[in-house]
Tab-separated table of C-alpha atoms and ligand atoms in Angstrom:
chain	number	residue	atom	x	y	z
A	239	MET	CA	84.903	100.506	121.701
A	240	SER	CA	83.380	99.043	118.577
A	241	ASP	CA	85.513	98.593	115.494
A	242	LEU	CA	83.571	101.290	113.789
A	243	GLU	CA	84.297	103.855	116.482
A	244	THR	CA	87.920	102.999	116.222
A	245	GLU	CA	87.983	103.115	112.481
A	246	SER	CA	86.279	106.415	112.200
A	247	LEU	CA	88.313	108.092	114.909
A	248	ARG	CA	91.789	106.726	115.046
A	249	GLU	CA	94.097	107.036	112.123
A	250	LYS	CA	97.682	108.049	112.073
A	251	CYS	CA	99.452	107.214	108.925
A	252	GLY	CA	102.287	107.635	106.473
A	253	VAL	CA	102.120	108.360	102.746
A	254	PHE	CA	104.498	107.974	99.818
A	255	GLY	CA	104.332	108.629	96.071
A	256	ILE	CA	106.688	108.463	93.079
A	257	PHE	CA	106.266	109.471	89.439
A	258	GLY	CA	108.082	108.286	86.324
A	259	HIS	CA	110.210	105.443	87.687
A	260	PRO	CA	110.199	101.921	86.147
A	261	ASP	CA	110.288	100.354	89.642
A	262	ALA	CA	107.693	102.660	91.161
A	263	ALA	CA	105.918	100.045	93.318
A	264	ALA	CA	109.140	98.493	94.658
A	265	ILE	CA	110.427	101.945	95.599
A	266	THR	CA	107.101	102.791	97.202
A	267	ALA	CA	107.316	99.581	99.262
A	268	LEU	CA	110.764	100.595	100.512
A	269	GLY	CA	109.533	104.092	101.329
A	270	LEU	CA	106.578	102.668	103.242
A	271	HIS	CA	108.909	100.343	105.122
A	272	ALA	CA	110.829	103.403	106.375
A	273	LEU	CA	107.499	104.961	107.383
A	274	GLN	CA	106.329	101.837	109.192
A	275	HIS	CA	106.461	103.601	112.578
A	276	ARG	CA	103.572	105.784	111.343
A	277	GLY	CA	101.269	102.812	110.924
A	278	GLN	CA	101.664	99.114	111.534
A	279	GLU	CA	98.182	97.864	110.971
A	280	ALA	CA	97.792	97.845	107.209
A	281	ALA	CA	99.515	98.987	104.048
A	282	GLY	CA	98.585	99.535	100.443
A	283	ILE	CA	100.009	100.540	97.081
A	284	VAL	CA	98.257	101.667	93.890
A	285	ALA	CA	100.286	101.919	90.661
A	286	PHE	CA	99.346	103.113	87.178
A	287	ASP	CA	100.874	101.243	84.235
A	288	GLY	CA	99.775	103.555	81.418
A	289	ARG	CA	96.601	101.563	80.820
A	290	GLN	CA	95.145	100.607	84.176
A	291	PHE	CA	95.480	101.087	87.924
A	292	ASN	CA	96.824	98.134	89.891
A	293	SER	CA	96.115	97.938	93.583
A	294	GLU	CA	97.219	95.798	96.553
A	295	ARG	CA	96.000	96.521	100.064
A	296	ARG	CA	96.844	94.260	102.960
A	297	HIS	CA	96.648	93.961	106.722
A	298	GLY	CA	99.978	93.763	108.488
A	299	LEU	CA	103.445	95.144	108.043
A	300	VAL	CA	104.842	96.348	104.724
A	301	GLY	CA	107.546	93.682	104.754
A	302	ASP	CA	104.983	90.923	105.298
A	303	HIS	CA	103.455	91.482	101.858
A	304	PHE	CA	105.268	94.018	99.749
A	305	SER	CA	108.669	92.362	99.784
A	306	ASN	CA	107.073	89.586	97.750
A	307	GLU	CA	108.147	89.716	94.101
A	308	ARG	CA	104.801	88.475	92.817
A	309	VAL	CA	102.941	91.236	94.655
A	310	ILE	CA	105.299	93.886	93.314
A	311	LYS	CA	104.988	92.467	89.768
A	312	ARG	CA	101.218	92.811	89.963
A	313	LEU	CA	101.797	96.493	90.798
A	314	ALA	CA	103.201	97.276	87.363
A	315	GLY	CA	103.604	100.913	86.383
A	316	SER	CA	105.918	103.881	86.547
A	317	ALA	CA	103.818	105.933	88.963
A	318	SER	CA	102.518	104.797	92.315
A	319	ILE	CA	101.320	105.927	95.711
A	320	GLY	CA	101.292	104.047	99.012
A	321	HIS	CA	100.025	104.271	102.556
A	322	VAL	CA	100.680	102.752	105.971
A	323	ARG	CA	97.807	102.818	108.405
A	324	TYR	CA	97.474	102.593	112.148
A	325	ALA	CA	94.443	102.087	114.341
A	326	THR	CA	94.592	101.406	118.048
A	327	THR	CA	92.098	98.651	118.589
A	328	GLY	CA	89.767	96.351	116.722
A	329	GLU	CA	90.211	94.989	113.260
A	330	THR	CA	90.446	97.180	110.257
A	331	VAL	CA	88.302	96.039	107.436
A	332	LEU	CA	90.134	95.934	104.132
A	333	ARG	CA	87.774	98.458	102.565
A	334	ASN	CA	89.274	101.086	104.910
A	335	VAL	CA	92.849	100.332	103.909
A	336	GLN	CA	94.333	102.994	101.672
A	337	PRO	CA	95.065	104.149	99.008
A	338	LEU	CA	91.377	104.456	98.186
A	339	PHE	CA	90.515	104.256	94.496
A	340	ALA	CA	87.564	105.227	92.298
A	341	GLU	CA	86.851	105.376	88.574
A	342	LEU	CA	85.691	108.926	87.994
A	343	GLU	CA	84.507	110.732	84.914
A	344	GLY	CA	87.790	111.370	83.122
A	345	GLY	CA	89.650	108.377	84.588
A	346	GLY	CA	90.812	106.613	87.731
A	347	PHE	CA	91.762	108.444	90.904
A	348	ALA	CA	93.642	107.022	93.902
A	349	VAL	CA	94.291	108.885	97.125
A	350	ALA	CA	96.208	108.272	100.366
A	351	HIS	CA	95.867	110.488	103.416
A	352	ASN	CA	97.715	111.204	106.638
A	353	GLY	CA	95.729	113.349	109.010
A	354	ASN	CA	92.105	113.765	109.930
A	355	PHE	CA	89.310	115.911	108.550
A	356	THR	CA	87.577	117.631	111.432
A	357	ASN	CA	84.431	118.021	109.318
A	358	GLY	CA	84.718	114.598	107.646
A	359	LEU	CA	81.570	113.174	109.183
A	360	THR	CA	79.545	116.285	108.539
A	361	LEU	CA	80.573	116.263	104.871
A	362	ARG	CA	79.887	112.578	104.641
A	363	ARG	CA	76.360	112.977	105.993
A	364	GLN	CA	75.631	115.628	103.380
A	365	LEU	CA	77.061	113.456	100.632
A	366	VAL	CA	75.053	110.422	101.726
A	367	ARG	CA	71.915	112.529	101.916
A	368	ASP	CA	72.634	113.585	98.338
A	369	GLY	CA	72.842	109.967	97.225
A	370	ALA	CA	76.521	109.056	97.614
A	371	ILE	CA	77.203	105.409	98.431
A	372	CYS	CA	80.152	105.133	100.812
A	373	GLN	CA	82.339	102.039	100.678
A	374	SER	CA	84.417	102.695	103.798
A	375	THR	CA	84.200	104.408	107.178
A	376	SER	CA	87.355	106.392	106.426
A	377	ASP	CA	87.092	110.174	106.226
A	378	THR	CA	89.427	110.026	103.229
A	379	GLU	CA	86.634	108.676	101.056
A	380	VAL	CA	84.970	112.070	101.251
A	381	ILE	CA	87.629	113.388	98.859
A	382	LEU	CA	86.707	110.828	96.205
A	383	HIS	CA	83.069	111.905	96.382
A	384	LEU	CA	83.841	115.607	96.362
A	385	VAL	CA	86.143	115.277	93.355
A	386	ALA	CA	83.553	113.087	91.585
A	387	ARG	CA	80.845	115.685	92.125
A	388	SER	CA	82.838	118.751	91.155
A	389	ARG	CA	81.647	120.430	87.965
A	390	LYS	CA	85.044	121.986	87.235
A	391	LEU	CA	86.694	120.879	84.028
A	392	ARG	CA	90.311	120.110	84.920
A	393	PHE	CA	91.186	117.459	87.472
A	394	VAL	CA	93.382	119.781	89.511
A	395	GLU	CA	90.575	122.340	89.737
A	396	ARG	CA	88.229	119.618	90.935
A	397	PHE	CA	90.751	118.466	93.514
A	398	VAL	CA	91.354	121.996	94.814
A	399	GLU	CA	87.625	122.693	94.956
A	400	SER	CA	87.290	119.573	97.120
A	401	LEU	CA	90.110	120.629	99.447
A	402	ARG	CA	88.399	123.962	99.985
A	403	GLN	CA	85.485	122.143	101.607
A	404	ILE	CA	87.666	120.195	104.003
A	405	GLU	CA	88.730	121.310	107.488
A	406	GLY	CA	91.446	119.780	109.592
A	407	ALA	CA	94.777	118.167	108.879
A	408	TYR	CA	95.946	116.471	105.734
A	409	ALA	CA	99.041	115.413	103.931
A	410	LEU	CA	97.662	113.837	100.767
A	411	VAL	CA	99.134	112.020	97.811
A	412	ALA	CA	96.880	111.316	94.864
A	413	LEU	CA	97.391	109.564	91.539
A	414	THR	CA	95.571	109.942	88.231
A	415	ASN	CA	96.431	108.506	84.822
A	416	LYS	CA	98.599	111.555	84.160
A	417	LYS	CA	99.644	113.065	87.462
A	418	LEU	CA	100.966	112.570	90.951
A	419	VAL	CA	99.519	115.221	93.243
A	420	GLY	CA	100.545	116.191	96.772
A	421	ALA	CA	98.722	118.532	99.139
A	422	ARG	CA	99.278	119.858	102.627
A	423	ASP	CA	96.541	121.533	104.669
A	424	PRO	CA	96.562	125.327	105.062
A	425	LEU	CA	98.327	125.118	108.454
A	426	GLY	CA	100.735	122.349	107.429
A	427	ILE	CA	99.758	120.295	110.470
A	428	ARG	CA	100.980	116.962	109.108
A	429	PRO	CA	104.355	116.777	107.344
A	430	LEU	CA	104.987	116.125	103.633
A	431	VAL	CA	108.299	116.380	101.799
A	432	LEU	CA	109.419	116.475	98.188
A	433	GLY	CA	112.367	114.346	97.134
A	434	GLU	CA	114.152	113.485	93.926
A	435	LEU	CA	115.734	110.266	92.685
A	436	ASN	CA	117.563	110.360	89.335
A	437	GLY	CA	115.376	113.210	88.150
A	438	ARG	CA	112.123	111.555	89.326
A	439	TYR	CA	109.996	113.247	91.948
A	440	ILE	CA	108.916	111.663	95.210
A	441	LEU	CA	106.466	112.696	97.921
A	442	ALA	CA	106.752	111.271	101.424
A	443	SER	CA	105.590	111.917	104.973
A	444	GLU	CA	109.159	112.047	106.292
A	445	THR	CA	112.698	112.389	105.017
A	446	CYS	CA	113.618	108.928	106.379
A	447	ALA	CA	111.587	107.521	103.449
A	448	LEU	CA	113.889	109.396	101.050
A	449	ASP	CA	117.047	108.221	102.803
A	450	ILE	CA	116.169	104.550	102.490
A	451	ILE	CA	116.079	104.769	98.674
A	452	GLY	CA	119.006	107.165	98.345
A	453	ALA	CA	116.775	110.016	97.181
A	454	ARG	CA	117.684	113.665	97.652
A	455	PHE	CA	115.552	115.875	99.883
A	456	VAL	CA	114.360	118.804	97.769
A	457	ARG	CA	112.118	120.717	100.169
A	458	ASP	CA	109.078	120.525	102.431
A	459	ILE	CA	105.736	120.893	100.737
A	460	GLU	CA	104.532	124.180	102.186
A	461	ASN	CA	101.423	124.675	104.254
A	462	GLY	CA	98.470	125.154	101.924
A	463	GLU	CA	100.485	124.041	98.889
A	464	VAL	CA	99.340	121.668	96.150
A	465	VAL	CA	102.044	120.208	93.888
A	466	ILE	CA	101.316	118.535	90.586
A	467	ILE	CA	103.944	116.207	89.173
A	468	SER	CA	103.595	115.042	85.559
A	469	GLU	CA	105.633	114.324	82.421
A	470	SER	CA	106.091	118.081	82.075
A	471	GLY	CA	107.727	118.456	85.512
A	472	ILE	CA	106.448	119.954	88.726
A	473	GLU	CA	103.938	122.735	89.225
A	474	SER	CA	102.997	124.376	92.519
A	475	LEU	CA	99.687	125.982	93.455
A	476	LYS	CA	98.757	128.000	96.529
A	477	PRO	CA	94.976	127.935	96.392
A	478	PHE	CA	94.282	129.068	99.974
A	479	ALA	CA	94.537	132.462	101.636
A	480	PRO	CA	98.104	132.606	102.995
A	481	GLN	CA	98.558	132.121	106.732
A	482	PRO	CA	101.497	131.213	108.985
A	483	ALA	CA	102.201	127.495	109.247
A	484	ARG	CA	101.388	125.636	112.473
A	485	PRO	CA	102.930	122.194	112.177
A	486	CYS	CA	102.069	119.589	114.787
A	487	ILE	CA	104.498	119.668	117.705
A	488	PHE	CA	103.827	116.016	118.533
A	489	GLU	CA	105.718	114.944	115.400
A	490	TYR	CA	108.860	116.141	117.191
A	491	ILE	CA	107.950	114.697	120.573
A	492	TYR	CA	106.969	111.195	119.594
A	493	PHE	CA	105.585	110.519	116.167
A	494	ALA	CA	108.326	111.159	113.579
A	495	ARG	CA	111.425	108.991	113.309
A	496	PRO	CA	114.447	110.582	115.018
A	497	ASP	CA	116.539	110.504	111.829
A	498	SER	CA	113.937	112.566	109.957
A	499	VAL	CA	114.170	116.299	109.385
A	500	VAL	CA	110.692	117.776	109.805
A	501	ASN	CA	110.049	121.342	108.618
A	502	GLY	CA	113.782	122.036	108.640
A	503	ARG	CA	114.444	120.693	112.151
A	504	SER	CA	116.193	117.434	112.971
A	505	VAL	CA	113.818	115.418	115.121
A	506	TYR	CA	116.753	113.864	116.982
A	507	ASP	CA	118.293	117.251	117.808
A	508	VAL	CA	114.969	118.645	118.998
A	509	ARG	CA	114.394	115.606	121.228
A	510	LYS	CA	117.859	115.951	122.750
A	511	ARG	CA	117.217	119.624	123.411
A	512	MET	CA	113.911	118.719	125.066
A	513	GLY	CA	115.940	116.535	127.438
A	514	ALA	CA	118.426	119.332	128.085
A	515	GLU	CA	115.608	121.835	128.778
A	516	LEU	CA	114.031	119.310	131.120
A	517	ALA	CA	117.324	118.953	133.013
A	518	ALA	CA	117.515	122.730	133.397
A	519	GLU	CA	113.877	123.070	134.486
A	520	SER	CA	113.652	119.992	136.697
A	521	PRO	CA	117.003	118.704	137.925
A	522	ALA	CA	117.203	115.638	140.169
A	523	GLU	CA	119.812	114.392	142.616
A	524	ALA	CA	120.514	111.075	140.980
A	525	ASP	CA	123.122	108.472	140.014
A	526	VAL	CA	121.848	107.428	136.575
A	527	VAL	CA	119.673	108.728	133.741
A	528	VAL	CA	117.613	105.886	132.265
A	529	PRO	CA	115.476	106.253	129.112
A	530	VAL	CA	112.204	104.457	128.542
A	531	PRO	CA	113.211	102.956	125.185
A	532	ASP	CA	113.004	103.696	122.381
A	533	SER	CA	111.066	106.936	122.342
A	534	GLY	CA	112.711	108.334	125.500
A	535	VAL	CA	116.306	107.748	124.360
A	536	PRO	CA	117.199	111.062	122.649
A	537	ALA	CA	115.645	113.142	125.472
A	538	ALA	CA	117.505	111.045	128.074
A	539	LEU	CA	120.780	111.646	126.235
A	540	GLY	CA	120.068	115.371	126.278
A	541	TYR	CA	119.158	115.253	129.974
A	542	SER	CA	122.324	113.314	130.807
A	543	GLN	CA	124.619	115.579	128.799
A	544	ALA	CA	123.095	118.741	130.271
A	545	SER	CA	123.066	117.492	133.882
A	546	GLY	CA	126.266	115.460	133.919
A	547	VAL	CA	124.392	112.467	135.383
A	548	PRO	CA	125.564	109.345	133.503
A	549	PHE	CA	123.297	107.780	130.880
A	550	GLU	CA	122.662	104.034	131.215
A	551	LEU	CA	120.438	101.573	129.418
A	552	GLY	CA	118.559	100.526	132.545
A	553	ILE	CA	115.588	99.232	130.589
A	554	ILE	CA	115.892	96.881	127.662
A	555	ARG	CA	113.197	96.798	125.031
A	556	ASN	CA	111.998	93.707	123.282
A	557	HIS	CA	111.588	94.788	119.667
A	558	TYR	CA	109.394	91.917	118.669
A	559	VAL	CA	106.233	93.271	120.266
A	560	GLY	CA	104.163	96.067	118.796
A	561	ARG	CA	103.873	99.451	120.401
A	562	THR	CA	102.060	99.333	123.743
A	563	PHE	CA	99.282	101.414	122.318
A	564	ILE	CA	98.256	98.832	119.788
A	565	GLN	CA	96.921	96.461	122.431
A	566	PRO	CA	93.146	96.603	122.305
A	567	SER	CA	92.067	96.637	125.959
A	568	GLN	CA	93.492	98.162	129.122
A	569	ALA	CA	94.115	94.699	130.642
A	570	ILE	CA	96.032	93.528	127.595
A	571	ARG	CA	97.866	96.854	127.342
A	572	GLU	CA	99.125	96.316	130.867
A	573	ILE	CA	100.509	92.917	129.984
A	574	GLY	CA	101.908	94.494	126.834
A	575	VAL	CA	104.058	96.877	128.843
A	576	ARG	CA	105.737	93.977	130.631
A	577	MET	CA	106.229	92.107	127.381
A	578	LYS	CA	107.920	95.099	125.894
A	579	HIS	CA	110.319	96.305	128.596
A	580	SER	CA	112.548	94.632	131.147
A	581	ALA	CA	114.859	96.093	133.780
A	582	ASN	CA	118.613	95.814	133.446
A	583	ARG	CA	119.084	95.111	137.152
A	584	GLY	CA	122.852	95.670	137.323
A	585	VAL	CA	122.377	99.303	136.260
A	586	ILE	CA	119.438	100.017	138.582
A	587	GLU	CA	120.101	98.248	141.873
A	588	GLY	CA	120.871	100.593	144.771
A	589	LYS	CA	120.774	103.646	142.472
A	590	ARG	CA	118.840	106.892	142.449
A	591	VAL	CA	117.307	106.756	138.978
A	592	VAL	CA	116.057	109.574	136.739
A	593	LEU	CA	113.648	107.939	134.324
A	594	ILE	CA	112.977	109.796	131.069
A	595	ASP	CA	110.029	109.227	128.742
A	596	ASP	CA	108.834	111.386	125.869
A	597	SER	CA	105.197	111.574	126.963
A	598	VAL	CA	102.477	110.260	129.242
A	599	VAL	CA	99.136	109.468	127.671
A	600	ARG	CA	97.041	107.047	129.734
A	601	GLY	CA	99.823	106.532	132.277
A	602	THR	CA	99.939	102.767	131.709
A	603	THR	CA	103.606	102.715	130.734
A	604	SER	CA	104.664	105.005	133.594
A	605	VAL	CA	103.064	102.934	136.342
A	606	LYS	CA	104.637	99.709	135.091
A	607	ILE	CA	108.062	101.185	134.489
A	608	VAL	CA	108.294	102.829	137.912
A	609	GLN	CA	107.292	99.543	139.543
A	610	MET	CA	109.857	97.738	137.390
A	611	MET	CA	112.572	100.091	138.659
A	612	ARG	CA	111.525	99.446	142.269
A	613	ASP	CA	111.494	95.681	141.683
A	614	ALA	CA	115.008	95.953	140.253
A	615	GLY	CA	116.201	97.585	143.483
A	616	ALA	CA	116.198	101.316	142.611
A	617	LYS	CA	116.756	103.455	145.724
A	618	GLU	CA	114.780	106.393	144.326
A	619	VAL	CA	112.823	106.912	141.107
A	620	HIS	CA	112.518	110.427	139.695
A	621	PHE	CA	110.311	110.510	136.637
A	622	ARG	CA	110.876	113.250	134.054
A	623	ILE	CA	108.681	113.644	130.976
A	624	ALA	CA	110.082	115.458	127.949
A	625	CYS	CA	106.789	117.161	127.050
A	626	PRO	CA	104.028	118.947	128.955
A	627	PRO	CA	101.027	117.063	130.415
A	628	ILE	CA	98.696	115.866	127.640
A	629	THR	CA	95.332	117.204	128.713
A	630	HIS	CA	93.426	117.335	125.401
A	631	PRO	CA	92.721	114.740	122.709
A	632	ASP	CA	94.018	115.113	119.193
A	633	TYR	CA	91.688	115.439	116.197
A	634	TYR	CA	94.345	115.771	113.529
A	635	GLY	CA	95.532	112.235	112.942
A	636	ILE	CA	97.652	111.421	115.990
A	637	ASP	CA	96.113	108.665	117.985
A	638	THR	CA	95.158	109.764	121.478
A	639	PRO	CA	92.252	108.541	123.579
A	640	GLU	CA	89.302	110.643	124.678
A	641	ARG	CA	89.797	113.125	127.490
A	642	ASP	CA	88.575	110.876	130.266
A	643	LYS	CA	91.403	108.423	129.495
A	644	LEU	CA	94.180	111.019	129.496
A	645	LEU	CA	95.949	110.817	132.841
A	646	ALA	CA	96.842	114.506	132.968
A	647	ALA	CA	93.229	115.484	132.286
A	648	GLN	CA	92.156	113.511	135.343
A	649	MET	CA	94.837	114.298	137.931
A	650	ASP	CA	97.098	117.124	139.029
A	651	LEU	CA	100.879	116.699	139.217
A	652	GLU	CA	100.920	115.339	142.758
A	653	GLY	CA	98.049	112.978	141.927
A	654	MET	CA	99.983	111.633	138.934
A	655	ARG	CA	103.171	111.234	140.981
A	656	ALA	CA	101.324	109.234	143.615
A	657	TYR	CA	99.530	107.159	140.944
A	658	MET	CA	102.832	106.315	139.255
A	659	GLY	CA	104.540	105.623	142.576
A	660	ALA	CA	107.529	107.859	141.747
A	661	ASP	CA	109.562	109.832	144.302
A	662	SER	CA	109.247	112.910	142.147
A	663	LEU	CA	107.597	113.770	138.825
A	664	ALA	CA	108.090	116.697	136.458
A	665	PHE	CA	107.011	117.546	132.906
A	666	LEU	CA	108.723	119.865	130.453
A	667	SER	CA	106.919	123.214	130.302
A	668	VAL	CA	105.163	124.468	127.165
A	669	ASP	CA	107.782	127.200	126.754
A	670	GLY	CA	110.461	124.552	127.334
A	671	ILE	CA	109.154	122.720	124.260
A	672	TYR	CA	109.323	125.923	122.229
A	673	ARG	CA	112.853	126.616	123.473
A	674	SER	CA	113.802	123.132	122.275
A	675	MET	CA	112.632	124.288	118.841
A	676	GLY	CA	115.084	127.169	119.000
A	677	LEU	CA	112.335	129.719	119.770
A	678	ALA	CA	112.279	132.073	122.750
A	679	ARG	CA	108.793	130.978	123.825
A	680	ARG	CA	105.314	130.111	122.604
A	681	ASP	CA	103.797	133.143	120.928
A	682	PRO	CA	100.464	133.475	122.768
A	683	VAL	CA	98.831	135.378	119.896
A	684	ARG	CA	100.172	133.387	116.932
A	685	PRO	CA	101.472	130.084	118.305
A	686	GLN	CA	104.161	128.717	116.014
A	687	PHE	CA	103.023	125.100	116.356
A	688	THR	CA	99.846	123.093	116.740
A	689	ASP	CA	100.037	122.173	120.432
A	690	HIS	CA	96.410	121.642	121.481
A	691	CYS	CA	97.328	118.401	123.307
A	692	PHE	CA	98.874	120.559	126.042
A	693	THR	CA	97.050	123.850	125.621
A	694	GLY	CA	93.581	122.974	124.316
A	695	ASP	CA	94.190	125.529	121.566
A	696	TYR	CA	92.792	123.755	118.476
A	697	PRO	CA	93.871	125.677	115.378
A	698	THR	CA	90.934	124.738	113.122
A	699	ARG	CA	87.210	124.410	113.521
A	700	LEU	CA	86.147	121.083	115.031
A	701	THR	CA	82.856	120.819	113.196
A	702	ASP	CA	82.263	117.131	113.864
A	703	VAL	CA	83.177	117.369	117.541
A	704	LEU	CA	80.815	120.259	118.001
A	705	ALA	CA	78.064	118.501	116.104
A	706	GLU	CA	78.385	115.156	117.840
A	707	SER	CA	80.062	115.243	121.162
A	708	SER	CA	80.607	111.558	121.875
A	709	PRO	CA	82.548	108.980	119.902
A	710	ARG	CA	79.576	106.633	120.145
A	711	GLN	CA	77.430	109.185	118.369
A	712	TRP	CA	80.102	109.542	115.687
A	713	ALA	CA	80.197	105.809	115.224
A	714	MET	CA	76.429	105.560	115.030
A	715	LEU	CA	76.454	108.253	112.391
A	716	ALA	CA	79.089	106.509	110.353
A	717	GLU	CA	77.061	103.317	110.686
A	718	ALA	CA	73.875	105.056	109.638
A	719	SER	CA	75.609	106.444	106.600
B	45	AMP	P1	100.750	105.623	128.195
B	45	AMP	O1	101.293	104.327	128.660
B	45	AMP	O2	99.297	105.497	127.754
B	45	AMP	O3	100.931	106.756	129.150
B	45	AMP	O4	101.529	105.998	126.858
B	45	AMP	C1	102.754	106.621	126.938
B	45	AMP	C2	103.741	105.897	126.097
B	45	AMP	O5	103.234	105.709	124.797
B	45	AMP	C3	105.006	106.711	125.991
B	45	AMP	O6	106.085	105.849	126.262
B	45	AMP	C4	105.047	107.206	124.565
B	45	AMP	O7	106.310	106.981	123.989
B	45	AMP	C5	104.015	106.395	123.829
B	45	AMP	N1	103.076	107.235	123.056
B	45	AMP	C6	102.813	108.525	123.190
B	45	AMP	N2	101.884	108.938	122.291
B	45	AMP	C7	101.564	107.874	121.563
B	45	AMP	C8	100.680	107.647	120.466
B	45	AMP	N3	99.943	108.632	119.944
B	45	AMP	N4	100.619	106.400	119.953
B	45	AMP	C9	101.351	105.413	120.468
B	45	AMP	N5	102.191	105.555	121.498
B	45	AMP	C10	102.309	106.768	122.057
């Protein structure tokens, strides 16, 4: 894939914002550090010091740049927003690193986005046709142009008018010379929380970003809610027609940090329950339960506790390599799996092993890990996956490859088992996932979560996908614009 394809398609990110604190940028850096799992490729902070906007955007980890005193000093101001960004392959050009900033009529405007606009390219084409000059290939830039073009008088009206034109998933934080603004899409697909530190308001993708700075969790920003934080306090708007929330289920399965509470549910507890449901649905005659670390650990604990099969750390993870997914090509990804995990032979040898992972995407990890168990002398390997087969790509800001690269879209269960080389293979059912959420089952008429990865049920229009069916076409469009 070209860089451009990657840049225009793959973003999964974390956002943070704080208003009215003398150390706004330093606090934002800490918050972003806690959100690092949501994006390891680049990070940025924009702060407003009462006179001007100060901006630093860098490739790499938050700690690589934003722990530097000089950098933080340059980010003077009592209000700031920040962003961590993730893309799977290729280099990100700095112009795509967020927060994005523009001087608009009425003052500066910075914005950071987690999610993906499913009509971003369509809007962008219209804007470019109308004379807009785009600086980045990021869909987020569309917001800057829409706000700039709005004829409404007040900033918030202009912002809301822009949101009305956008489809898809967004958790946004925006900063003007007077306000910190947060917004969550009408279905609340991506998470966004409100926190408070010594009377100052904070917005963050996850509660773990509040915990790191000792801030108090106030509440989730609701689906379709816009909050405006200023010297006069906090104001909430509900500009969209009300509808039931459909948060993304994948936040619970893989994406969010286990110590976060997302939409009122502890991610750790949900993951453990997924393991327990899996044990009930798909038991295995085995001697040890072994997680694929780190993401499989809570589900493996749940599986072990529910089944009575002892939990052992049969695979040790090297924490000094990035996530497998970040490796740019399949060949390198395969090496990456070996770099990342090694077998703890003493726990595996001569044993019947139940291996637990949270999900299977391309199947790269599964194949390597099963082989690793065999090489370490496992007598049997029973693979259990704590979510249903991922058969459909995501268009809402979680990185997944196109359909032809998704293992479960290419093979049936027996085909996958044979491909992985496991003695048995089972996935948690869709209703099993809902039971883990404390619900009786998936409501077929009004599903409680966004779960298209397993069901193909996309909850919003997919205007860009319908308009341009291949990623190459998308990339060419972005290039043309
Ligand atoms: P794969 O090797 O392609 O089957 O990927 C599966 C592994 O990647 C699992 O161990 C998951 O924990 C992890 N994973 C699942 N979804 C994602 C994602 N969107 N980004 C990065 N890693 C993921």
